[in-house]
């Protein structure tokens, strides 16, 4: 992915119904030396033809398009077997949309508005992950340790941390969240329950949970019918 390292830049198709926003996102891409913009479209119907015409490697896909949902565009790309990566870019934060996007195989889910610094961080992680696979292209099958390492790098890149959050603490929170209510991966847990298990303050745990939810790695649902103040239950969805 690095032009200096002999790898072709990642070809990016920008998809957004708002021409001004699309221009901003194009500008973001053009600041990155390992990426190049290969096209910009504003309608869902134009995405598949544009991907094929430009040989795009990555689509920055808006979910709210004027003619159809970006989720439908994503399904069409997968149904046609198009080998392109997708980053969903949208203001939608509801659980169903995030879940559907993740099920469609998006690399990441960026919530509008986001800064150039956040965008750069995600794209650098994406480029590095592509490079890891490129190094093994045509070689022998991956061993379990290599598969685990690649999956872990993707999880961490998808969960790139906001300022003030610690990767080590994130791993602790994720481990307990994945264990679920009963330690067997089932049932949701509250921020207070996770705080007690992790041995850190509930307000800190809540920040990590909110981050994981934004990244599409945690689902949150209100708990009903329980004594005391209403609270949310969290479940791992990565």
PDB file of C-alpha atoms in Angstrom:
ATOM      1  CA  UNK A   1       0.000   0.000   0.000  1.00  0.00           C
ATOM      2  CA  UNK A   2       2.910   2.331   0.486  1.00  0.00           C
ATOM      3  CA  UNK A   3       4.004   3.946  -2.709  1.00  0.00           C
ATOM      4  CA  UNK A   4       7.538   4.055  -1.392  1.00  0.00           C
ATOM      5  CA  UNK A   5       7.435   0.334  -0.595  1.00  0.00           C
ATOM      6  CA  UNK A   6       6.597  -0.747  -4.129  1.00  0.00           C
ATOM      7  CA  UNK A   7       2.891  -1.334  -3.510  1.00  0.00           C
ATOM      8  CA  UNK A   8       0.178   0.309  -5.605  1.00  0.00           C
ATOM      9  CA  UNK A   9      -1.966   2.800  -3.673  1.00  0.00           C
ATOM     10  CA  UNK A  10      -5.408   1.701  -2.491  1.00  0.00           C
ATOM     11  CA  UNK A  11      -8.003   2.832  -5.049  1.00  0.00           C
ATOM     12  CA  UNK A  12     -10.958   4.440  -3.237  1.00  0.00           C
ATOM     13  CA  UNK A  13     -14.487   5.071  -4.550  1.00  0.00           C
ATOM     14  CA  UNK A  14     -16.295   7.777  -2.556  1.00  0.00           C
ATOM     15  CA  UNK A  15     -20.084   7.352  -2.317  1.00  0.00           C
ATOM     16  CA  UNK A  16     -22.214  10.072  -0.709  1.00  0.00           C
ATOM     17  CA  UNK A  17     -25.501  11.717  -1.696  1.00  0.00           C
ATOM     18  CA  UNK A  18     -24.250  15.119  -0.557  1.00  0.00           C
ATOM     19  CA  UNK A  19     -21.786  16.551  -3.070  1.00  0.00           C
ATOM     20  CA  UNK A  20     -20.187  18.790  -0.449  1.00  0.00           C
ATOM     21  CA  UNK A  21     -19.641  15.915   1.985  1.00  0.00           C
ATOM     22  CA  UNK A  22     -18.305  13.744  -0.831  1.00  0.00           C
ATOM     23  CA  UNK A  23     -15.811  16.497  -1.645  1.00  0.00           C
ATOM     24  CA  UNK A  24     -14.680  16.597   1.994  1.00  0.00           C
ATOM     25  CA  UNK A  25     -14.203  12.829   2.090  1.00  0.00           C
ATOM     26  CA  UNK A  26     -12.335  12.957  -1.206  1.00  0.00           C
ATOM     27  CA  UNK A  27     -10.072  15.587   0.301  1.00  0.00           C
ATOM     28  CA  UNK A  28      -9.454  13.348   3.307  1.00  0.00           C
ATOM     29  CA  UNK A  29      -8.415  10.470   1.064  1.00  0.00           C
ATOM     30  CA  UNK A  30      -6.124  12.706  -0.969  1.00  0.00           C
ATOM     31  CA  UNK A  31      -4.130  13.609   2.157  1.00  0.00           C
ATOM     32  CA  UNK A  32      -3.089   9.955   2.558  1.00  0.00           C
ATOM     33  CA  UNK A  33      -0.015   8.831   0.607  1.00  0.00           C
ATOM     34  CA  UNK A  34      -1.122   5.179   0.457  1.00  0.00           C
ATOM     35  CA  UNK A  35      -4.526   5.942  -1.071  1.00  0.00           C
ATOM     36  CA  UNK A  36      -5.903   7.490  -4.233  1.00  0.00           C
ATOM     37  CA  UNK A  37      -9.447   8.476  -5.243  1.00  0.00           C
ATOM     38  CA  UNK A  38     -10.587   6.574  -8.322  1.00  0.00           C
ATOM     39  CA  UNK A  39     -14.112   7.988  -8.467  1.00  0.00           C
ATOM     40  CA  UNK A  40     -17.022   9.748  -6.748  1.00  0.00           C
ATOM     41  CA  UNK A  41     -20.711   8.813  -7.122  1.00  0.00           C
ATOM     42  CA  UNK A  42     -23.870  10.053  -5.416  1.00  0.00           C
ATOM     43  CA  UNK A  43     -26.473   7.331  -6.124  1.00  0.00           C
ATOM     44  CA  UNK A  44     -26.681   3.703  -5.068  1.00  0.00           C
ATOM     45  CA  UNK A  45     -27.402   2.497  -8.596  1.00  0.00           C
ATOM     46  CA  UNK A  46     -24.072   3.910  -9.770  1.00  0.00           C
ATOM     47  CA  UNK A  47     -21.882   2.096  -7.234  1.00  0.00           C
ATOM     48  CA  UNK A  48     -21.566  -1.365  -8.804  1.00  0.00           C
ATOM     49  CA  UNK A  49     -20.825  -0.028 -12.320  1.00  0.00           C
ATOM     50  CA  UNK A  50     -18.315   2.442 -10.862  1.00  0.00           C
ATOM     51  CA  UNK A  51     -16.534  -0.250  -8.838  1.00  0.00           C
ATOM     52  CA  UNK A  52     -16.172  -2.377 -11.953  1.00  0.00           C
ATOM     53  CA  UNK A  53     -15.110   0.521 -14.181  1.00  0.00           C
ATOM     54  CA  UNK A  54     -12.498   1.880 -11.767  1.00  0.00           C
ATOM     55  CA  UNK A  55     -11.248  -1.415 -10.252  1.00  0.00           C
ATOM     56  CA  UNK A  56     -11.758   0.120  -6.806  1.00  0.00           C
ATOM     57  CA  UNK A  57     -10.167  -1.603  -3.811  1.00  0.00           C
ATOM     58  CA  UNK A  58     -12.235   0.228  -1.198  1.00  0.00           C
ATOM     59  CA  UNK A  59     -15.656   1.900  -1.167  1.00  0.00           C
ATOM     60  CA  UNK A  60     -16.476   4.650   1.328  1.00  0.00           C
ATOM     61  CA  UNK A  61     -20.209   3.949   1.366  1.00  0.00           C
ATOM     62  CA  UNK A  62     -22.842   6.329   2.682  1.00  0.00           C
ATOM     63  CA  UNK A  63     -25.852   4.450   4.071  1.00  0.00           C
ATOM     64  CA  UNK A  64     -28.467   7.122   3.262  1.00  0.00           C
ATOM     65  CA  UNK A  65     -28.580   7.480  -0.527  1.00  0.00           C
ATOM     66  CA  UNK A  66     -31.354   9.145  -2.555  1.00  0.00           C
ATOM     67  CA  UNK A  67     -32.438   6.079  -4.548  1.00  0.00           C
ATOM     68  CA  UNK A  68     -31.787   3.210  -2.107  1.00  0.00           C
ATOM     69  CA  UNK A  69     -30.119   2.260   1.152  1.00  0.00           C
ATOM     70  CA  UNK A  70     -26.380   1.791   1.193  1.00  0.00           C
ATOM     71  CA  UNK A  71     -27.120  -1.543   2.858  1.00  0.00           C
ATOM     72  CA  UNK A  72     -28.896  -2.646  -0.326  1.00  0.00           C
ATOM     73  CA  UNK A  73     -25.871  -1.504  -2.319  1.00  0.00           C
ATOM     74  CA  UNK A  74     -23.653  -3.551  -0.022  1.00  0.00           C
ATOM     75  CA  UNK A  75     -25.832  -6.645  -0.529  1.00  0.00           C
ATOM     76  CA  UNK A  76     -25.698  -6.167  -4.312  1.00  0.00           C
ATOM     77  CA  UNK A  77     -21.911  -5.964  -4.279  1.00  0.00           C
ATOM     78  CA  UNK A  78     -21.714  -9.202  -2.296  1.00  0.00           C
ATOM     79  CA  UNK A  79     -24.351 -10.942  -4.431  1.00  0.00           C
ATOM     80  CA  UNK A  80     -22.327 -10.160  -7.572  1.00  0.00           C
ATOM     81  CA  UNK A  81     -19.171 -11.477  -5.954  1.00  0.00           C
ATOM     82  CA  UNK A  82     -17.377  -8.144  -6.307  1.00  0.00           C
ATOM     83  CA  UNK A  83     -14.041  -8.287  -4.496  1.00  0.00           C
ATOM     84  CA  UNK A  84     -14.043  -4.846  -2.897  1.00  0.00           C
ATOM     85  CA  UNK A  85     -13.726  -3.721   0.714  1.00  0.00           C
ATOM     86  CA  UNK A  86     -16.293  -1.355   2.184  1.00  0.00           C
ATOM     87  CA  UNK A  87     -16.222   1.212   4.963  1.00  0.00           C
ATOM     88  CA  UNK A  88     -19.707   2.386   5.934  1.00  0.00           C
ATOM     89  CA  UNK A  89     -19.880   6.141   6.530  1.00  0.00           C
ATOM     90  CA  UNK A  90     -23.141   7.398   7.997  1.00  0.00           C
ATOM     91  CA  UNK A  91     -24.895   9.306  10.740  1.00  0.00           C
ATOM     92  CA  UNK A  92     -27.030   6.221  11.505  1.00  0.00           C
ATOM     93  CA  UNK A  93     -26.110   4.638  14.840  1.00  0.00           C
ATOM     94  CA  UNK A  94     -29.035   2.301  15.504  1.00  0.00           C
ATOM     95  CA  UNK A  95     -28.169  -1.280  16.362  1.00  0.00           C
ATOM     96  CA  UNK A  96     -30.001  -2.832  13.392  1.00  0.00           C
ATOM     97  CA  UNK A  97     -28.154  -0.707  10.837  1.00  0.00           C
ATOM     98  CA  UNK A  98     -24.775  -1.370  12.432  1.00  0.00           C
ATOM     99  CA  UNK A  99     -25.526  -5.103  12.653  1.00  0.00           C
ATOM    100  CA  UNK A 100     -26.654  -5.296   9.020  1.00  0.00           C
ATOM    101  CA  UNK A 101     -23.564  -3.424   7.866  1.00  0.00           C
ATOM    102  CA  UNK A 102     -21.278  -5.732   9.829  1.00  0.00           C
ATOM    103  CA  UNK A 103     -23.123  -8.789   8.501  1.00  0.00           C
ATOM    104  CA  UNK A 104     -22.470  -7.463   5.003  1.00  0.00           C
ATOM    105  CA  UNK A 105     -18.758  -7.568   5.698  1.00  0.00           C
ATOM    106  CA  UNK A 106     -17.895  -3.882   6.068  1.00  0.00           C
ATOM    107  CA  UNK A 107     -14.339  -3.277   7.198  1.00  0.00           C
ATOM    108  CA  UNK A 108     -15.385  -0.486   9.530  1.00  0.00           C
ATOM    109  CA  UNK A 109     -18.320   1.768  10.424  1.00  0.00           C
ATOM    110  CA  UNK A 110     -17.491   5.476  10.685  1.00  0.00           C
ATOM    111  CA  UNK A 111     -20.126   7.690  12.292  1.00  0.00           C
ATOM    112  CA  UNK A 112     -20.504  11.187  10.835  1.00  0.00           C
ATOM    113  CA  UNK A 113     -19.126  13.667  11.538  1.00  0.00           C
ATOM    114  CA  UNK A 114     -15.563  12.475  12.078  1.00  0.00           C
ATOM    115  CA  UNK A 115     -12.219  14.242  12.049  1.00  0.00           C
ATOM    116  CA  UNK A 116      -9.374  13.855   9.581  1.00  0.00           C
ATOM    117  CA  UNK A 117      -7.308  12.389  12.429  1.00  0.00           C
ATOM    118  CA  UNK A 118      -9.897   9.663  13.071  1.00  0.00           C
ATOM    119  CA  UNK A 119     -10.215   8.928   9.354  1.00  0.00           C
ATOM    120  CA  UNK A 120      -6.437   8.748   8.929  1.00  0.00           C
ATOM    121  CA  UNK A 121      -6.119   6.357  11.862  1.00  0.00           C
ATOM    122  CA  UNK A 122      -8.725   3.978  10.436  1.00  0.00           C
ATOM    123  CA  UNK A 123      -7.328   4.084   6.917  1.00  0.00           C
ATOM    124  CA  UNK A 124      -3.756   3.491   8.060  1.00  0.00           C
ATOM    125  CA  UNK A 125      -4.907   0.442  10.003  1.00  0.00           C
ATOM    126  CA  UNK A 126      -6.826  -0.794   6.963  1.00  0.00           C
ATOM    127  CA  UNK A 127      -3.801  -0.365   4.686  1.00  0.00           C
ATOM    128  CA  UNK A 128      -1.579  -2.220   7.129  1.00  0.00           C
ATOM    129  CA  UNK A 129      -4.037  -5.107   7.304  1.00  0.00           C
ATOM    130  CA  UNK A 130      -4.135  -5.329   3.487  1.00  0.00           C
ATOM    131  CA  UNK A 131      -0.363  -5.374   3.452  1.00  0.00           C
ATOM    132  CA  UNK A 132      -0.286  -8.298   5.887  1.00  0.00           C
ATOM    133  CA  UNK A 133      -2.407 -10.353   3.483  1.00  0.00           C
ATOM    134  CA  UNK A 134      -0.426  -9.198   0.448  1.00  0.00           C
ATOM    135  CA  UNK A 135       2.760 -10.519   2.025  1.00  0.00           C
ATOM    136  CA  UNK A 136       1.225 -13.999   2.168  1.00  0.00           C
ATOM    137  CA  UNK A 137      -0.431 -13.934  -1.247  1.00  0.00           C
ATOM    138  CA  UNK A 138       0.316 -17.173  -3.107  1.00  0.00           C
ATOM    139  CA  UNK A 139       2.162 -18.705  -0.153  1.00  0.00           C
ATOM    140  CA  UNK A 140       1.275 -21.755   1.898  1.00  0.00           C
ATOM    141  CA  UNK A 141      -1.920 -21.875   3.957  1.00  0.00           C
ATOM    142  CA  UNK A 142      -1.965 -19.795   7.104  1.00  0.00           C
ATOM    143  CA  UNK A 143      -1.449 -21.473  10.451  1.00  0.00           C
ATOM    144  CA  UNK A 144      -3.830 -20.918  13.356  1.00  0.00           C
ATOM    145  CA  UNK A 145      -1.513 -18.403  15.026  1.00  0.00           C
ATOM    146  CA  UNK A 146      -1.291 -16.326  11.855  1.00  0.00           C
ATOM    147  CA  UNK A 147      -5.065 -16.395  11.390  1.00  0.00           C
ATOM    148  CA  UNK A 148      -5.541 -15.289  15.010  1.00  0.00           C
ATOM    149  CA  UNK A 149      -3.018 -12.479  14.578  1.00  0.00           C
ATOM    150  CA  UNK A 150      -4.722 -11.154  11.457  1.00  0.00           C
ATOM    151  CA  UNK A 151      -8.163 -11.300  13.049  1.00  0.00           C
ATOM    152  CA  UNK A 152      -6.879  -9.580  16.178  1.00  0.00           C
ATOM    153  CA  UNK A 153      -5.261  -6.820  14.135  1.00  0.00           C
ATOM    154  CA  UNK A 154      -8.564  -6.260  12.346  1.00  0.00           C
ATOM    155  CA  UNK A 155     -10.499  -6.103  15.598  1.00  0.00           C
ATOM    156  CA  UNK A 156      -8.069  -3.608  17.046  1.00  0.00           C
ATOM    157  CA  UNK A 157      -8.000  -1.462  13.930  1.00  0.00           C
ATOM    158  CA  UNK A 158     -11.787  -1.417  13.869  1.00  0.00           C
ATOM    159  CA  UNK A 159     -11.658  -0.370  17.494  1.00  0.00           C
ATOM    160  CA  UNK A 160      -8.992   2.327  17.183  1.00  0.00           C
ATOM    161  CA  UNK A 161      -9.179   4.153  20.482  1.00  0.00           C
ATOM    162  CA  UNK A 162     -10.213   7.724  21.202  1.00  0.00           C
ATOM    163  CA  UNK A 163      -7.853   9.784  23.318  1.00  0.00           C
ATOM    164  CA  UNK A 164      -7.775   8.702  26.957  1.00  0.00           C
ATOM    165  CA  UNK A 165      -8.651   5.032  26.409  1.00  0.00           C
ATOM    166  CA  UNK A 166      -6.070   2.300  26.946  1.00  0.00           C
ATOM    167  CA  UNK A 167      -5.600  -0.709  24.599  1.00  0.00           C
ATOM    168  CA  UNK A 168      -4.768  -2.913  27.583  1.00  0.00           C
ATOM    169  CA  UNK A 169      -7.917  -1.900  29.448  1.00  0.00           C
ATOM    170  CA  UNK A 170      -9.951  -2.345  26.257  1.00  0.00           C
ATOM    171  CA  UNK A 171      -8.728  -5.949  26.032  1.00  0.00           C
ATOM    172  CA  UNK A 172      -9.854  -6.563  29.632  1.00  0.00           C
ATOM    173  CA  UNK A 173     -13.305  -5.066  28.966  1.00  0.00           C
ATOM    174  CA  UNK A 174     -13.678  -7.038  25.725  1.00  0.00           C
ATOM    175  CA  UNK A 175     -12.709 -10.314  27.411  1.00  0.00           C
ATOM    176  CA  UNK A 176     -15.338  -9.881  30.122  1.00  0.00           C
ATOM    177  CA  UNK A 177     -17.942  -8.622  27.647  1.00  0.00           C
ATOM    178  CA  UNK A 178     -17.400 -11.653  25.418  1.00  0.00           C
ATOM    179  CA  UNK A 179     -17.845 -13.931  28.430  1.00  0.00           C
ATOM    180  CA  UNK A 180     -21.388 -12.596  28.858  1.00  0.00           C
ATOM    181  CA  UNK A 181     -23.534 -12.831  31.952  1.00  0.00           C
ATOM    182  CA  UNK A 182     -22.763 -16.444  32.746  1.00  0.00           C
ATOM    183  CA  UNK A 183     -19.160 -16.609  31.566  1.00  0.00           C
ATOM    184  CA  UNK A 184     -20.126 -18.819  28.617  1.00  0.00           C
ATOM    185  CA  UNK A 185     -20.711 -16.113  26.016  1.00  0.00           C
ATOM    186  CA  UNK A 186     -24.456 -15.816  26.607  1.00  0.00           C
ATOM    187  CA  UNK A 187     -26.531 -13.105  28.240  1.00  0.00           C
ATOM    188  CA  UNK A 188     -25.873  -9.384  28.424  1.00  0.00           C
ATOM    189  CA  UNK A 189     -24.045  -7.517  31.172  1.00  0.00           C
ATOM    190  CA  UNK A 190     -24.433  -4.005  32.528  1.00  0.00           C
ATOM    191  CA  UNK A 191     -21.711  -1.389  32.874  1.00  0.00           C
ATOM    192  CA  UNK A 192     -21.841  -1.820  36.651  1.00  0.00           C
ATOM    193  CA  UNK A 193     -21.411  -5.596  36.384  1.00  0.00           C
ATOM    194  CA  UNK A 194     -18.499  -5.214  33.981  1.00  0.00           C
ATOM    195  CA  UNK A 195     -16.894  -2.602  36.221  1.00  0.00           C
ATOM    196  CA  UNK A 196     -17.008  -5.029  39.162  1.00  0.00           C
ATOM    197  CA  UNK A 197     -15.495  -7.834  37.075  1.00  0.00           C
ATOM    198  CA  UNK A 198     -12.781  -5.634  35.563  1.00  0.00           C
ATOM    199  CA  UNK A 199     -11.941  -3.823  38.770  1.00  0.00           C
ATOM    200  CA  UNK A 200     -12.261  -0.366  37.245  1.00  0.00           C
ATOM    201  CA  UNK A 201     -14.683   2.518  37.668  1.00  0.00           C
ATOM    202  CA  UNK A 202     -18.114   2.219  36.074  1.00  0.00           C
ATOM    203  CA  UNK A 203     -17.752   5.601  34.336  1.00  0.00           C
ATOM    204  CA  UNK A 204     -14.569   4.321  32.689  1.00  0.00           C
ATOM    205  CA  UNK A 205     -16.201   1.055  31.624  1.00  0.00           C
ATOM    206  CA  UNK A 206     -19.078   3.007  30.127  1.00  0.00           C
ATOM    207  CA  UNK A 207     -16.633   4.948  27.892  1.00  0.00           C
ATOM    208  CA  UNK A 208     -15.168   1.703  26.571  1.00  0.00           C
ATOM    209  CA  UNK A 209     -18.630   0.257  25.993  1.00  0.00           C
ATOM    210  CA  UNK A 210     -19.752   3.370  24.120  1.00  0.00           C
ATOM    211  CA  UNK A 211     -16.647   3.122  21.964  1.00  0.00           C
ATOM    212  CA  UNK A 212     -17.291  -0.556  21.196  1.00  0.00           C
ATOM    213  CA  UNK A 213     -20.910   0.235  20.351  1.00  0.00           C
ATOM    214  CA  UNK A 214     -19.842   2.958  17.905  1.00  0.00           C
ATOM    215  CA  UNK A 215     -17.410   0.509  16.310  1.00  0.00           C
ATOM    216  CA  UNK A 216     -20.207  -2.035  15.863  1.00  0.00           C
ATOM    217  CA  UNK A 217     -18.561  -4.499  18.256  1.00  0.00           C
ATOM    218  CA  UNK A 218     -21.118  -4.280  21.048  1.00  0.00           C
ATOM    219  CA  UNK A 219     -24.908  -4.229  21.126  1.00  0.00           C
ATOM    220  CA  UNK A 220     -26.840  -2.333  23.765  1.00  0.00           C
ATOM    221  CA  UNK A 221     -30.407  -3.031  24.813  1.00  0.00           C
ATOM    222  CA  UNK A 222     -32.453  -1.650  27.709  1.00  0.00           C
ATOM    223  CA  UNK A 223     -33.180  -4.049  30.548  1.00  0.00           C
ATOM    224  CA  UNK A 224     -36.808  -4.131  31.604  1.00  0.00           C
ATOM    225  CA  UNK A 225     -38.554  -5.531  34.634  1.00  0.00           C
ATOM    226  CA  UNK A 226     -35.628  -5.302  37.013  1.00  0.00           C
ATOM    227  CA  UNK A 227     -35.594  -3.680  40.416  1.00  0.00           C
ATOM    228  CA  UNK A 228     -33.876  -0.324  40.867  1.00  0.00           C
ATOM    229  CA  UNK A 229     -32.970   2.247  38.263  1.00  0.00           C
ATOM    230  CA  UNK A 230     -33.353   1.251  34.593  1.00  0.00           C
ATOM    231  CA  UNK A 231     -30.072   0.207  32.986  1.00  0.00           C
ATOM    232  CA  UNK A 232     -28.698  -1.026  29.691  1.00  0.00           C
ATOM    233  CA  UNK A 233     -27.374  -4.468  28.963  1.00  0.00           C
ATOM    234  CA  UNK A 234     -24.389  -4.942  26.653  1.00  0.00           C
ATOM    235  CA  UNK A 235     -23.510  -7.931  24.496  1.00  0.00           C
ATOM    236  CA  UNK A 236     -20.424  -8.613  22.344  1.00  0.00           C
ATOM    237  CA  UNK A 237     -21.212  -8.613  18.605  1.00  0.00           C
ATOM    238  CA  UNK A 238     -17.741  -8.588  17.039  1.00  0.00           C
TER     239      UNK A 238
END
